[in-house]
mmCIF file of C-alpha atoms in Angstrom:
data_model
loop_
_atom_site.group_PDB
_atom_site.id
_atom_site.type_symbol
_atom_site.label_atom_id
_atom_site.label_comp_id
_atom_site.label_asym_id
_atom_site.label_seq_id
_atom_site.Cartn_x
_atom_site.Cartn_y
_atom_site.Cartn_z
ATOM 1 C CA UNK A 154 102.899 90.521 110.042
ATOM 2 C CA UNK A 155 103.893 91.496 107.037
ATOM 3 C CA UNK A 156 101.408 93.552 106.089
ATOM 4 C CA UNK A 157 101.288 95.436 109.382
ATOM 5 C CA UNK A 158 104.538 95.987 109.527
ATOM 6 C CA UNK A 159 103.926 97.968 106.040
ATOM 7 C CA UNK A 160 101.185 99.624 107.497
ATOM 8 C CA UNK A 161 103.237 101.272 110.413
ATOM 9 C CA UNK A 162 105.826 102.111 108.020
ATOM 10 C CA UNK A 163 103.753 104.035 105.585
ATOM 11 C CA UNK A 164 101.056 105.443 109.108
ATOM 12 C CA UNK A 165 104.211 106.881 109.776
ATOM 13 C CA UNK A 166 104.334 109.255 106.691
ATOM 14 C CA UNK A 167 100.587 110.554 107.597
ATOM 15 C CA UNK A 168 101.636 111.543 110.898
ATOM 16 C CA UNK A 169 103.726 114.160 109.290
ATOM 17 C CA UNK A 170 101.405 115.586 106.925
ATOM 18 C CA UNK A 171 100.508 119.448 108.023
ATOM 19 C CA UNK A 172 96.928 120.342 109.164
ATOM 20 C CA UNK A 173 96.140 116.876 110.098
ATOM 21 C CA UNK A 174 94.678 116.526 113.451
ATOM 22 C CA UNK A 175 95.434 114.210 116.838
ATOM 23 C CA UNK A 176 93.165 111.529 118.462
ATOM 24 C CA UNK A 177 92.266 114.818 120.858
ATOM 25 C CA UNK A 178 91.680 117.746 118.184
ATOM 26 C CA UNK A 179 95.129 119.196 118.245
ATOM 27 C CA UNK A 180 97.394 119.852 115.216
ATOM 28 C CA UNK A 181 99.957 116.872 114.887
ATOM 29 C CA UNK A 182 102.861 118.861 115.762
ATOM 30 C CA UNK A 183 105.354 118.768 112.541
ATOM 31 C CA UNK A 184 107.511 121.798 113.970
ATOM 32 C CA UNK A 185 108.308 120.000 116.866
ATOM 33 C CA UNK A 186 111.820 117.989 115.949
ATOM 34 C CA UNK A 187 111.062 115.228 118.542
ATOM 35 C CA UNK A 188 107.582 114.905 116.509
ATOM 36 C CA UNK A 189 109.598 114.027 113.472
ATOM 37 C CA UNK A 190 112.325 112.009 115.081
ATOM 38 C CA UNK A 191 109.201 109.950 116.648
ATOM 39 C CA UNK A 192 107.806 109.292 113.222
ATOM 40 C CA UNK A 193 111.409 109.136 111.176
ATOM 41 C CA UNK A 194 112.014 106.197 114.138
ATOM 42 C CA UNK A 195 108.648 104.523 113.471
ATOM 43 C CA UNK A 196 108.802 104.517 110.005
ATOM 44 C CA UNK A 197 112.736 102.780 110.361
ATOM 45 C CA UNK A 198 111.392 100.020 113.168
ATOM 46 C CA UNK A 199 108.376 99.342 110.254
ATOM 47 C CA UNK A 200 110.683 98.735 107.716
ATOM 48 C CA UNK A 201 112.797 96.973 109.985
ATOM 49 C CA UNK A 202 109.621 94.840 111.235
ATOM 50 C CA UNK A 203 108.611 94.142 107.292
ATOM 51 C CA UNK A 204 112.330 92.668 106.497
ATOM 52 C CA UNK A 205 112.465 90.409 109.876
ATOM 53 C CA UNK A 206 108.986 89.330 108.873
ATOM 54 C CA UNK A 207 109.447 88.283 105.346
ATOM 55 C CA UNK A 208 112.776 86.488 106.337
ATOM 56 C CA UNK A 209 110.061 84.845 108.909
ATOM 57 C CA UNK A 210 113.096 85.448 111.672
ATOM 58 C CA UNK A 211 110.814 85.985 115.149
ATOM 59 C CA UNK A 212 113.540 87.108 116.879
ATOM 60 C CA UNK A 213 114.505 89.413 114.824
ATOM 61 C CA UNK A 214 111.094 90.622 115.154
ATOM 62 C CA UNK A 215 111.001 91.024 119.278
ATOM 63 C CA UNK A 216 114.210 92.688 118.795
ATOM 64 C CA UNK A 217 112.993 94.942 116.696
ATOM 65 C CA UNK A 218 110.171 95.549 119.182
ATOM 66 C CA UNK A 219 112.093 96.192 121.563
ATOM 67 C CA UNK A 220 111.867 99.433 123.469
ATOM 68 C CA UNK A 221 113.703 100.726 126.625
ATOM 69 C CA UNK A 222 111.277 101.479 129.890
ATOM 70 C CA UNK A 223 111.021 105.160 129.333
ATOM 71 C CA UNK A 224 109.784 104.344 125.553
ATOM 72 C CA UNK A 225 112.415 106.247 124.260
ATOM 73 C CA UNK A 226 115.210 104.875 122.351
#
């Protein structure tokens, strides 16, 4: 869990990288703000994820994982 947690983290940093390309082709959209609140709040919830996990606190982790119905937090 660890380790994924890490991963998701650090995944979060590539998503912001200029000229790299989405699952479908497109430029990953750094200009867009909600592109790098998305990955800003994904790197946070990672790092969040990696301290619950090495404290080996599960609920710390669901809460963590937690996410409202519209996905948006």
């Amino acid at each position: 869990v660890e380790n994924a947690a890490l991963a998701l983290a650090e995944g979060s940093r590539l998503l912001t990288v200029p000229g790299r390309k989405c699952a479908n082709g497109r430029a990953v959209p750094t200009q867009d703000p909600n592109w790098g609140k998305w990955t800003r709040e994904l790197r946070e919830v990672g790092l969040t994820l990696y301290k619950a996990a090495q404290a080996k606190d599960q609920d710390k982790i669901v809460d963590a994982t937690a996410v409202p119905a519209d996905g948006i937090q």
